[in-house]
Amino acid sequence: MSLTKAEKAIILSMWGKISTQADAIGTQALERLFASYPQTKTYFPHFDLRPGSAHLRTHGAKVAAALGDAVKSIDNIAGALSKLSEMHAYVLRVDPVNFKLLSHCLLVTVASHFPADFTADAHTAWDKFLSIVSCVLTEKYR
Amino acid sequence: MGFLSAEEKGLVNGLWGKVNVDEVGGEALGRLLVVYPWTQRFFQSFGDLSSADAIMSNSKVKAHGKKVLNSFSDGLKNIDDLKGAFAKLSELHCDKLHVDPENFRLLGNVLVCVLAHHFGHDFNPQVQAAFQKVVAGVANALAHKYH
């Protein structure tokens, strides 16, 4: 599965808008993840996960920055996220099922923030993009 | 506590009261067919599904989406016995329609995206969490009679 030219164009153009609130988007996606899928909190026993916490905001910003890196290198996401991929495989070892959950919450966050832009085509493009990112992050697992 | 806490029921019913069920049904089913094109396998008789625009404006898609979401809405009235409420429909989807239950999960998540799209910040993390429970419950209820 790979992005068409049109889908890449949608992602790039929407990222222009998203990037002005990237930290808030990343943070809200995590809040949604922990609220809807409490089992995901098991990966963060060392964090204060209350909404608005500094930990959440810092981590949300990290997630958003990584997505930004992927967008900037949309033709070589594997290259852009190679170090992150290794980290997830050897250090973090987050079960692969959780990437779908966070991807869904990112989609929901984008949908709620950008109603005019979140057309059916944009929905598809983002779903595919996040799917590709998830694949890259789990590709070194075994 | 039943399936949802009193607070979660309040959040779900509060939002659902503002939903145009007919429209949201068409939107959700349309987006399912656009975002996950392999789901079109169940709708070969629906005519033109060749592009996102064709799908979203297709009258059969809208009509069927309306039917599906009205049924979901009826189910919400029996939130503490979803398995009972959807028993007949579960048998139908298994025996006659031959639909893989994974599709119920996909549609449930698309519905959540559509609600987020429509309601923006009102569809906050707590409201979403309550709806995720509902769509998971409905999906499980629809799969319950499979054999």
GROMACS .gro file of C-alpha atoms in nm:
model
  289
    1MET     CA    1   0.000   0.000   0.000
    2SER     CA    2   0.148   0.334  -0.100
    3LEU     CA    3   0.028   0.692  -0.131
    4THR     CA    4  -0.084   0.827  -0.466
    5LYS     CA    5   0.042   1.167  -0.586
    6ALA     CA    6  -0.296   1.319  -0.501
    7GLU     CA    7  -0.287   1.173  -0.150
    8LYS     CA    8   0.064   1.306  -0.089
    9ALA     CA    9  -0.055   1.649  -0.201
   10ILE     CA   10  -0.347   1.634   0.044
   11ILE     CA   11  -0.118   1.533   0.333
   12LEU     CA   12   0.134   1.806   0.255
   13SER     CA   13  -0.126   2.075   0.223
   14MET     CA   14  -0.311   1.973   0.540
   15TRP     CA   15   0.014   1.942   0.731
   16GLY     CA   16   0.074   2.310   0.661
   17LYS     CA   17  -0.231   2.388   0.873
   18ILE     CA   18  -0.182   2.106   1.126
   19SER     CA   19   0.178   2.206   1.197
   20THR     CA   20   0.067   2.540   1.346
   21GLN     CA   21  -0.106   2.338   1.621
   22ALA     CA   22   0.102   2.022   1.598
   23ASP     CA   23   0.177   1.993   1.970
   24ALA     CA   24  -0.190   2.033   2.068
   25ILE     CA   25  -0.294   1.776   1.808
   26GLY     CA   26  -0.035   1.523   1.926
   27THR     CA   27  -0.134   1.581   2.289
   28GLN     CA   28  -0.507   1.549   2.223
   29ALA     CA   29  -0.455   1.228   2.023
   30LEU     CA   30  -0.278   1.078   2.325
   31GLU     CA   31  -0.557   1.196   2.560
   32ARG     CA   32  -0.810   1.029   2.333
   33LEU     CA   33  -0.598   0.711   2.322
   34PHE     CA   34  -0.577   0.683   2.701
   35ALA     CA   35  -0.948   0.765   2.750
   36SER     CA   36  -1.080   0.521   2.489
   37TYR     CA   37  -0.819   0.246   2.529
   38PRO     CA   38  -0.707   0.251   2.893
   39GLN     CA   39  -0.486  -0.056   2.837
   40THR     CA   40  -0.248   0.169   2.642
   41LYS     CA   41  -0.160   0.345   2.967
   42THR     CA   42   0.039   0.035   3.065
   43TYR     CA   43   0.324   0.168   2.851
   44PHE     CA   44   0.347   0.484   3.059
   45PRO     CA   45   0.360   0.387   3.427
   46HIS     CA   46   0.626   0.654   3.475
   47PHE     CA   47   0.409   0.937   3.337
   48ASP     CA   48   0.146   1.163   3.486
   49LEU     CA   49  -0.127   1.100   3.230
   50ARG     CA   50  -0.388   1.341   3.362
   51PRO     CA   51  -0.522   1.568   3.087
   52GLY     CA   52  -0.308   1.880   3.067
   53SER     CA   53  -0.006   1.723   3.237
   54ALA     CA   54   0.342   1.833   3.133
   55HIS     CA   55   0.429   1.470   3.050
   56LEU     CA   56   0.136   1.444   2.811
   57ARG     CA   57   0.218   1.773   2.642
   58THR     CA   58   0.584   1.686   2.599
   59HIS     CA   59   0.506   1.341   2.465
   60GLY     CA   60   0.231   1.472   2.238
   61ALA     CA   61   0.479   1.719   2.092
   62LYS     CA   62   0.727   1.434   2.028
   63VAL     CA   63   0.461   1.229   1.846
   64ALA     CA   64   0.364   1.531   1.635
   65ALA     CA   65   0.728   1.607   1.552
   66ALA     CA   66   0.782   1.251   1.431
   67LEU     CA   67   0.475   1.275   1.209
   68GLY     CA   68   0.612   1.603   1.075
   69ASP     CA   69   0.939   1.430   0.989
   70ALA     CA   70   0.746   1.161   0.804
   71VAL     CA   71   0.547   1.426   0.612
   72LYS     CA   72   0.865   1.615   0.518
   73SER     CA   73   1.013   1.293   0.379
   74ILE     CA   74   0.689   1.154   0.246
   75ASP     CA   75   0.871   0.972  -0.033
   76ASN     CA   76   1.098   0.796   0.213
   77ILE     CA   77   0.914   0.752   0.540
   78ALA     CA   78   1.120   0.444   0.627
   79GLY     CA   79   1.438   0.648   0.600
   80ALA     CA   80   1.301   0.938   0.801
   81LEU     CA   81   1.179   0.716   1.085
   82SER     CA   82   1.458   0.459   1.083
   83LYS     CA   83   1.589   0.547   1.432
   84LEU     CA   84   1.236   0.556   1.576
   85SER     CA   85   1.170   0.219   1.416
   86GLU     CA   86   1.472   0.070   1.591
   87MET     CA   87   1.369   0.227   1.920
   88HIS     CA   88   1.022   0.074   1.900
   89ALA     CA   89   1.163  -0.267   1.806
   90TYR     CA   90   1.440  -0.301   2.060
   91VAL     CA   91   1.360  -0.064   2.345
   92LEU     CA   92   0.992   0.032   2.360
   93ARG     CA   93   0.846  -0.289   2.217
   94VAL     CA   94   0.493  -0.150   2.204
   95ASP     CA   95   0.262  -0.428   2.086
   96PRO     CA   96   0.179  -0.371   1.718
   97VAL     CA   97  -0.195  -0.362   1.783
   98ASN     CA   98  -0.155  -0.026   1.956
   99PHE     CA   99  -0.039   0.156   1.643
  100LYS     CA  100  -0.387   0.112   1.496
  101LEU     CA  101  -0.539   0.257   1.811
  102LEU     CA  102  -0.317   0.568   1.812
  103SER     CA  103  -0.363   0.611   1.436
  104HIS     CA  104  -0.742   0.608   1.485
  105CYS     CA  105  -0.716   0.867   1.763
  106LEU     CA  106  -0.493   1.088   1.545
  107LEU     CA  107  -0.752   1.064   1.268
  108VAL     CA  108  -1.032   1.158   1.508
  109THR     CA  109  -0.828   1.455   1.636
  110VAL     CA  110  -0.757   1.582   1.284
  111ALA     CA  111  -1.124   1.533   1.187
  112SER     CA  112  -1.246   1.736   1.483
  113HIS     CA  113  -0.997   2.021   1.426
  114PHE     CA  114  -1.019   2.058   1.048
  115PRO     CA  115  -1.380   1.999   0.942
  116ALA     CA  116  -1.348   2.181   0.610
  117ASP     CA  117  -1.044   1.980   0.505
  118PHE     CA  118  -1.141   1.634   0.630
  119THR     CA  119  -1.314   1.519   0.312
  120ALA     CA  120  -1.357   1.148   0.229
  121ASP     CA  121  -1.041   1.170   0.013
  122ALA     CA  122  -0.847   1.336   0.296
  123HIS     CA  123  -0.977   1.073   0.540
  124THR     CA  124  -0.840   0.804   0.307
  125ALA     CA  125  -0.506   0.979   0.260
  126TRP     CA  126  -0.450   1.022   0.635
  127ASP     CA  127  -0.562   0.669   0.715
  128LYS     CA  128  -0.315   0.533   0.459
  129PHE     CA  129  -0.034   0.764   0.573
  130LEU     CA  130  -0.074   0.662   0.938
  131SER     CA  131  -0.091   0.298   0.830
  132ILE     CA  132   0.240   0.337   0.650
  133VAL     CA  133   0.398   0.510   0.950
  134SER     CA  134   0.275   0.226   1.173
  135CYS     CA  135   0.424  -0.033   0.936
  136VAL     CA  136   0.759   0.145   0.936
  137LEU     CA  137   0.763   0.161   1.316
  138THR     CA  138   0.698  -0.212   1.351
  139GLU     CA  139   0.902  -0.337   1.058
  140LYS     CA  140   1.211  -0.428   1.262
  141TYR     CA  141   1.019  -0.612   1.536
  142ARG     CA  142   1.131  -0.955   1.418
  143MET     CA  143  -2.321  -0.082   3.646
  144GLY     CA  144  -2.454  -0.196   3.310
  145PHE     CA  145  -2.265  -0.173   2.986
  146LEU     CA  146  -2.216   0.204   3.018
  147SER     CA  147  -2.199   0.409   3.336
  148ALA     CA  148  -2.475   0.663   3.394
  149GLU     CA  149  -2.231   0.936   3.297
  150GLU     CA  150  -2.135   0.760   2.972
  151LYS     CA  151  -2.505   0.709   2.887
  152GLY     CA  152  -2.555   1.080   2.939
  153LEU     CA  153  -2.267   1.167   2.708
  154VAL     CA  154  -2.384   0.928   2.436
  155ASN     CA  155  -2.751   1.026   2.449
  156GLY     CA  156  -2.661   1.392   2.477
  157LEU     CA  157  -2.467   1.384   2.153
  158TRP     CA  158  -2.689   1.136   1.971
  159GLY     CA  159  -2.990   1.363   2.024
  160LYS     CA  160  -2.821   1.616   1.793
  161VAL     CA  161  -2.731   1.366   1.521
  162ASN     CA  162  -2.914   1.369   1.186
  163VAL     CA  163  -2.925   0.990   1.175
  164ASP     CA  164  -3.024   0.967   0.807
  165GLU     CA  165  -2.743   1.195   0.690
  166VAL     CA  166  -2.473   1.060   0.919
  167GLY     CA  167  -2.567   0.707   0.807
  168GLY     CA  168  -2.504   0.790   0.442
  169GLU     CA  169  -2.184   0.973   0.530
  170ALA     CA  170  -2.049   0.687   0.740
  171LEU     CA  171  -2.129   0.414   0.491
  172GLY     CA  172  -1.991   0.627   0.207
  173ARG     CA  173  -1.666   0.689   0.387
  174LEU     CA  174  -1.636   0.317   0.469
  175LEU     CA  175  -1.653   0.239   0.097
  176VAL     CA  176  -1.407   0.519   0.009
  177VAL     CA  177  -1.148   0.467   0.283
  178TYR     CA  178  -1.163   0.084   0.279
  179PRO     CA  179  -1.249   0.007  -0.082
  180TRP     CA  180  -1.247  -0.370  -0.030
  181THR     CA  181  -1.574  -0.325   0.163
  182GLN     CA  182  -1.736  -0.252  -0.173
  183ARG     CA  183  -1.744  -0.630  -0.220
  184PHE     CA  184  -2.083  -0.634  -0.045
  185PHE     CA  185  -2.235  -0.370  -0.268
  186GLN     CA  186  -2.175  -0.481  -0.627
  187SER     CA  187  -2.534  -0.387  -0.718
  188PHE     CA  188  -2.502  -0.028  -0.598
  189GLY     CA  189  -2.395   0.121  -0.931
  190ASP     CA  190  -2.121   0.382  -0.965
  191LEU     CA  191  -1.862   0.346  -0.686
  192SER     CA  192  -1.571   0.457  -0.905
  193SER     CA  193  -1.457   0.763  -0.711
  194ALA     CA  194  -1.501   0.929  -0.371
  195ASP     CA  195  -1.745   1.180  -0.526
  196ALA     CA  196  -1.944   0.904  -0.699
  197ILE     CA  197  -1.968   0.704  -0.375
  198MET     CA  198  -2.060   0.995  -0.148
  199SER     CA  199  -2.338   1.108  -0.384
  200ASN     CA  200  -2.465   0.759  -0.469
  201SER     CA  201  -2.834   0.735  -0.376
  202LYS     CA  202  -2.820   0.363  -0.294
  203VAL     CA  203  -2.528   0.424  -0.058
  204LYS     CA  204  -2.722   0.701   0.115
  205ALA     CA  205  -3.037   0.489   0.143
  206HIS     CA  206  -2.849   0.194   0.282
  207GLY     CA  207  -2.648   0.409   0.520
  208LYS     CA  208  -2.973   0.553   0.651
  209LYS     CA  209  -3.109   0.202   0.710
  210VAL     CA  210  -2.794   0.089   0.889
  211LEU     CA  211  -2.772   0.388   1.117
  212ASN     CA  212  -3.141   0.385   1.207
  213SER     CA  213  -3.091   0.027   1.316
  214PHE     CA  214  -2.786   0.133   1.522
  215SER     CA  215  -2.996   0.412   1.672
  216ASP     CA  216  -3.270   0.163   1.771
  217GLY     CA  217  -3.000  -0.050   1.933
  218LEU     CA  218  -2.892   0.248   2.145
  219LYS     CA  219  -3.235   0.240   2.308
  220ASN     CA  220  -3.143  -0.107   2.440
  221ILE     CA  221  -2.791  -0.026   2.540
  222ASP     CA  222  -2.791  -0.272   2.830
  223ASP     CA  223  -2.889  -0.565   2.610
  224LEU     CA  224  -2.720  -0.511   2.277
  225LYS     CA  225  -2.682  -0.885   2.218
  226GLY     CA  226  -3.058  -0.929   2.252
  227ALA     CA  227  -3.133  -0.621   2.044
  228PHE     CA  228  -2.911  -0.732   1.753
  229ALA     CA  229  -2.965  -1.111   1.770
  230LYS     CA  230  -3.181  -1.133   1.457
  231LEU     CA  231  -2.956  -0.897   1.263
  232SER     CA  232  -2.654  -1.100   1.371
  233GLU     CA  233  -2.806  -1.416   1.225
  234LEU     CA  234  -2.890  -1.229   0.905
  235HIS     CA  235  -2.536  -1.093   0.862
  236CYS     CA  236  -2.390  -1.441   0.914
  237ASP     CA  237  -2.633  -1.667   0.731
  238LYS     CA  238  -2.760  -1.451   0.446
  239LEU     CA  239  -2.520  -1.160   0.402
  240HIS     CA  240  -2.193  -1.345   0.486
  241VAL     CA  241  -2.027  -1.032   0.626
  242ASP     CA  242  -1.696  -1.070   0.812
  243PRO     CA  243  -1.751  -0.909   1.157
  244GLU     CA  244  -1.429  -0.713   1.110
  245ASN     CA  245  -1.642  -0.489   0.887
  246PHE     CA  246  -1.860  -0.393   1.187
  247ARG     CA  247  -1.548  -0.272   1.366
  248LEU     CA  248  -1.435  -0.074   1.061
  249LEU     CA  249  -1.778   0.088   1.023
  250GLY     CA  250  -1.791   0.169   1.395
  251ASN     CA  251  -1.459   0.355   1.375
  252VAL     CA  252  -1.564   0.537   1.058
  253LEU     CA  253  -1.880   0.645   1.242
  254VAL     CA  254  -1.662   0.781   1.525
  255CYS     CA  255  -1.459   0.981   1.267
  256VAL     CA  256  -1.780   1.120   1.114
  257LEU     CA  257  -1.908   1.226   1.457
  258ALA     CA  258  -1.573   1.394   1.529
  259HIS     CA  259  -1.594   1.568   1.193
  260HIS     CA  260  -1.946   1.696   1.261
  261PHE     CA  261  -1.916   1.789   1.624
  262GLY     CA  262  -1.557   1.912   1.644
  263HIS     CA  263  -1.450   2.003   1.996
  264ASP     CA  264  -1.784   1.881   2.141
  265PHE     CA  265  -1.668   1.532   2.045
  266ASN     CA  266  -1.410   1.547   2.322
  267PRO     CA  267  -1.201   1.254   2.453
  268GLN     CA  268  -1.465   1.152   2.711
  269VAL     CA  269  -1.748   1.153   2.457
  270GLN     CA  270  -1.529   0.958   2.215
  271ALA     CA  271  -1.443   0.701   2.482
  272ALA     CA  272  -1.813   0.642   2.553
  273PHE     CA  273  -1.887   0.603   2.181
  274GLN     CA  274  -1.594   0.364   2.133
  275LYS     CA  275  -1.760   0.141   2.396
  276VAL     CA  276  -2.091   0.165   2.212
  277VAL     CA  277  -1.953   0.082   1.868
  278ALA     CA  278  -1.749  -0.206   2.012
  279GLY     CA  279  -2.062  -0.335   2.188
  280VAL     CA  280  -2.270  -0.315   1.871
  281ALA     CA  281  -1.997  -0.486   1.666
  282ASN     CA  282  -1.972  -0.766   1.923
  283ALA     CA  283  -2.352  -0.801   1.936
  284LEU     CA  284  -2.369  -0.828   1.558
  285ALA     CA  285  -2.099  -1.096   1.565
  286HIS     CA  286  -2.249  -1.282   1.858
  287LYS     CA  287  -2.469  -1.527   1.665
  288TYR     CA  288  -2.206  -1.620   1.409
  289HIS     CA  289  -2.137  -1.989   1.370
   0.00000   0.00000   0.00000
